[in-house]
């Protein structure tokens, strides 16, 4: 019985987590649906793999915001491919018991903590690499699970 109660408590805590606005100009976290390059939902098919994140619309050059109080855990490199260098940056974050990554963002700083709604970086020029795509921040959980339930 004790074990059941503990498990229920954990489920309730995680279900309550919701991402606040990630991108200036998109206060409701509107999602990328479908464009000539693909679809933005978790599990969408790609050429040789499966999309393991969720894409939230964000125009090139927009300011990216902390979705809740977060700790900054360093920058990341999205691609090894030099042709995609213009959008090759991102940041590792944690908060609310979640560990996740944001792709295509140039972070203002890479350590310390930031409050919900504060500026954490700039959306990189995705149109220069993927002309016509719905520019977006890609959210990926560290364990590659589905982030959609937090939106
Ligand atoms: Zn994505």
Short mmCIF file of N, CA and C in Angstrom, two decimals, residues 76-142:
data_model
loop_
_atom_site.label_atom_id
_atom_site.label_comp_id
_atom_site.label_asym_id
_atom_site.label_seq_id
_atom_site.Cartn_x
_atom_site.Cartn_y
_atom_site.Cartn_z
N UNK A 76 24.65 22.84 -26.15
CA UNK A 76 24.75 21.58 -26.87
C UNK A 76 24.93 21.85 -28.36
N UNK A 77 25.39 20.84 -29.04
CA UNK A 77 25.55 20.89 -30.50
C UNK A 77 24.50 19.98 -31.12
N UNK A 78 23.68 20.54 -32.01
CA UNK A 78 22.58 19.77 -32.57
C UNK A 78 23.06 18.83 -33.68
N UNK A 79 23.87 19.37 -34.59
CA UNK A 79 24.28 18.61 -35.77
C UNK A 79 25.80 18.51 -35.86
N UNK A 80 26.28 17.45 -36.46
CA UNK A 80 27.70 17.38 -36.82
C UNK A 80 27.90 17.97 -38.22
N UNK A 81 26.83 18.01 -38.99
CA UNK A 81 26.85 18.45 -40.39
C UNK A 81 27.17 19.95 -40.49
N UNK A 82 28.30 20.27 -41.14
CA UNK A 82 28.73 21.67 -41.27
C UNK A 82 27.72 22.52 -42.04
N UNK A 83 26.96 21.91 -42.94
CA UNK A 83 26.01 22.69 -43.73
C UNK A 83 24.88 23.25 -42.88
N UNK A 84 24.75 22.74 -41.65
CA UNK A 84 23.69 23.21 -40.76
C UNK A 84 24.25 24.03 -39.59
N UNK A 85 25.45 24.53 -39.80
CA UNK A 85 26.14 25.23 -38.73
C UNK A 85 25.36 26.44 -38.20
N UNK A 86 24.59 27.08 -39.08
CA UNK A 86 23.88 28.30 -38.68
C UNK A 86 22.84 28.06 -37.58
N UNK A 87 22.40 26.80 -37.45
CA UNK A 87 21.36 26.50 -36.44
C UNK A 87 21.81 25.38 -35.50
N UNK A 88 23.11 25.31 -35.31
CA UNK A 88 23.71 24.15 -34.66
C UNK A 88 23.75 24.21 -33.14
N UNK A 89 23.12 25.24 -32.55
CA UNK A 89 23.27 25.41 -31.10
C UNK A 89 21.98 25.11 -30.35
N UNK A 90 22.16 24.82 -29.08
CA UNK A 90 21.03 24.60 -28.20
C UNK A 90 21.49 24.63 -26.77
N UNK A 91 20.57 24.31 -25.85
CA UNK A 91 20.93 24.37 -24.43
C UNK A 91 20.25 23.25 -23.66
N UNK A 92 20.97 22.75 -22.67
CA UNK A 92 20.45 21.73 -21.75
C UNK A 92 19.85 22.43 -20.53
N UNK A 93 18.67 21.99 -20.13
CA UNK A 93 17.96 22.63 -19.03
C UNK A 93 17.39 21.59 -18.07
N UNK A 94 17.13 22.03 -16.84
CA UNK A 94 16.37 21.20 -15.91
C UNK A 94 15.54 22.09 -15.01
N UNK A 95 14.45 21.51 -14.51
CA UNK A 95 13.55 22.24 -13.63
C UNK A 95 12.24 21.48 -13.52
N UNK A 96 11.51 21.70 -12.41
CA UNK A 96 10.22 21.02 -12.22
C UNK A 96 10.38 19.50 -12.29
N UNK A 97 11.54 19.01 -11.95
CA UNK A 97 11.79 17.57 -12.00
C UNK A 97 12.03 17.03 -13.39
N UNK A 98 12.14 17.92 -14.38
CA UNK A 98 12.33 17.50 -15.77
C UNK A 98 13.73 17.86 -16.26
N UNK A 99 14.27 17.01 -17.10
CA UNK A 99 15.53 17.30 -17.80
C UNK A 99 15.21 17.34 -19.28
N UNK A 100 15.56 18.45 -19.93
CA UNK A 100 15.20 18.58 -21.35
C UNK A 100 16.19 19.48 -22.08
N UNK A 101 16.05 19.48 -23.42
CA UNK A 101 16.94 20.23 -24.30
C UNK A 101 16.12 21.10 -25.22
N UNK A 102 16.66 22.26 -25.54
CA UNK A 102 16.08 23.11 -26.57
C UNK A 102 17.09 23.20 -27.71
N UNK A 103 16.64 22.89 -28.93
CA UNK A 103 17.50 22.97 -30.11
C UNK A 103 17.22 24.26 -30.88
N UNK A 104 18.25 24.72 -31.58
CA UNK A 104 18.19 25.87 -32.51
C UNK A 104 18.13 27.20 -31.78
N UNK A 105 18.68 27.21 -30.57
CA UNK A 105 18.69 28.42 -29.74
C UNK A 105 20.14 28.78 -29.40
N UNK A 106 20.50 30.04 -29.59
CA UNK A 106 21.79 30.52 -29.09
C UNK A 106 21.59 31.05 -27.68
N UNK A 107 22.11 30.36 -26.68
CA UNK A 107 21.85 30.77 -25.30
C UNK A 107 22.63 32.02 -24.91
N UNK A 108 21.99 32.86 -24.08
CA UNK A 108 22.67 34.06 -23.57
C UNK A 108 23.70 33.67 -22.53
N UNK A 109 23.38 32.65 -21.73
CA UNK A 109 24.35 32.13 -20.79
C UNK A 109 24.08 30.63 -20.62
N UNK A 110 25.03 29.92 -20.07
CA UNK A 110 24.95 28.46 -20.10
C UNK A 110 25.05 27.82 -18.71
N UNK A 111 25.07 28.65 -17.67
CA UNK A 111 25.06 28.10 -16.32
C UNK A 111 24.26 29.03 -15.42
N UNK A 112 23.97 28.54 -14.22
CA UNK A 112 23.16 29.32 -13.30
C UNK A 112 21.69 28.99 -13.46
N UNK A 113 20.84 29.84 -12.93
CA UNK A 113 19.41 29.58 -13.02
C UNK A 113 18.68 30.83 -13.50
N UNK A 114 17.50 30.59 -14.06
CA UNK A 114 16.70 31.64 -14.68
C UNK A 114 15.24 31.43 -14.26
N UNK A 115 14.56 32.53 -14.01
CA UNK A 115 13.16 32.45 -13.61
C UNK A 115 12.23 32.32 -14.82
N UNK A 116 11.06 31.78 -14.58
CA UNK A 116 10.04 31.66 -15.63
C UNK A 116 9.84 33.00 -16.35
N UNK A 117 9.84 32.95 -17.67
CA UNK A 117 9.57 34.13 -18.47
C UNK A 117 10.79 34.97 -18.79
N UNK A 118 11.91 34.69 -18.12
CA UNK A 118 13.12 35.45 -18.42
C UNK A 118 13.74 34.98 -19.74
N UNK A 119 14.51 35.85 -20.35
CA UNK A 119 15.11 35.55 -21.64
C UNK A 119 16.29 34.60 -21.48
N UNK A 120 16.31 33.55 -22.30
CA UNK A 120 17.43 32.61 -22.21
C UNK A 120 18.24 32.53 -23.51
N UNK A 121 17.71 33.08 -24.60
CA UNK A 121 18.49 33.01 -25.83
C UNK A 121 17.74 33.55 -27.03
N UNK A 122 18.33 33.32 -28.20
CA UNK A 122 17.77 33.79 -29.47
C UNK A 122 17.54 32.62 -30.41
N UNK A 123 16.38 32.63 -31.06
CA UNK A 123 16.08 31.64 -32.09
C UNK A 123 17.00 31.85 -33.28
N UNK A 124 17.69 30.78 -33.69
CA UNK A 124 18.66 30.86 -34.78
C UNK A 124 17.96 30.92 -36.15
N UNK A 125 18.69 31.31 -37.21
CA UNK A 125 18.08 31.54 -38.54
C UNK A 125 17.77 30.25 -39.30
N UNK A 126 16.72 29.59 -38.88
CA UNK A 126 16.35 28.29 -39.44
C UNK A 126 16.04 28.35 -40.94
N UNK A 127 15.48 29.49 -41.39
CA UNK A 127 15.12 29.60 -42.81
C UNK A 127 16.34 29.50 -43.73
N UNK A 128 17.52 29.85 -43.22
CA UNK A 128 18.71 29.78 -44.05
C UNK A 128 19.14 28.34 -44.31
N UNK A 129 18.73 27.44 -43.43
CA UNK A 129 19.09 26.02 -43.59
C UNK A 129 17.93 25.22 -44.19
N UNK A 130 16.71 25.55 -43.76
CA UNK A 130 15.51 24.86 -44.23
C UNK A 130 14.52 25.88 -44.80
N UNK A 131 14.75 26.36 -46.02
CA UNK A 131 13.86 27.40 -46.57
C UNK A 131 12.39 26.95 -46.60
N UNK A 132 11.52 27.79 -46.08
CA UNK A 132 10.10 27.48 -46.11
C UNK A 132 9.59 26.67 -44.94
N UNK A 133 10.47 26.21 -44.07
CA UNK A 133 10.02 25.43 -42.91
C UNK A 133 9.26 26.36 -41.95
N UNK A 134 8.43 25.81 -41.09
CA UNK A 134 7.86 26.57 -39.98
C UNK A 134 8.95 26.65 -38.91
N UNK A 135 9.58 27.81 -38.79
CA UNK A 135 10.70 27.93 -37.84
C UNK A 135 10.22 27.58 -36.43
N UNK A 136 11.04 26.87 -35.70
CA UNK A 136 10.59 26.33 -34.42
C UNK A 136 11.74 26.01 -33.49
N UNK A 137 11.42 26.03 -32.20
CA UNK A 137 12.30 25.46 -31.18
C UNK A 137 11.90 23.99 -31.03
N UNK A 138 12.89 23.12 -30.95
CA UNK A 138 12.64 21.68 -30.76
C UNK A 138 12.89 21.37 -29.29
N UNK A 139 11.89 20.78 -28.65
CA UNK A 139 12.01 20.39 -27.25
C UNK A 139 12.18 18.89 -27.17
N UNK A 140 13.22 18.46 -26.51
CA UNK A 140 13.48 17.02 -26.40
C UNK A 140 13.83 16.68 -24.96
N UNK A 141 13.14 15.70 -24.40
CA UNK A 141 13.44 15.27 -23.03
C UNK A 141 14.76 14.49 -23.04
N UNK A 142 15.49 14.59 -21.93
CA UNK A 142 16.80 13.91 -21.86
C UNK A 142 16.65 12.40 -22.03
#
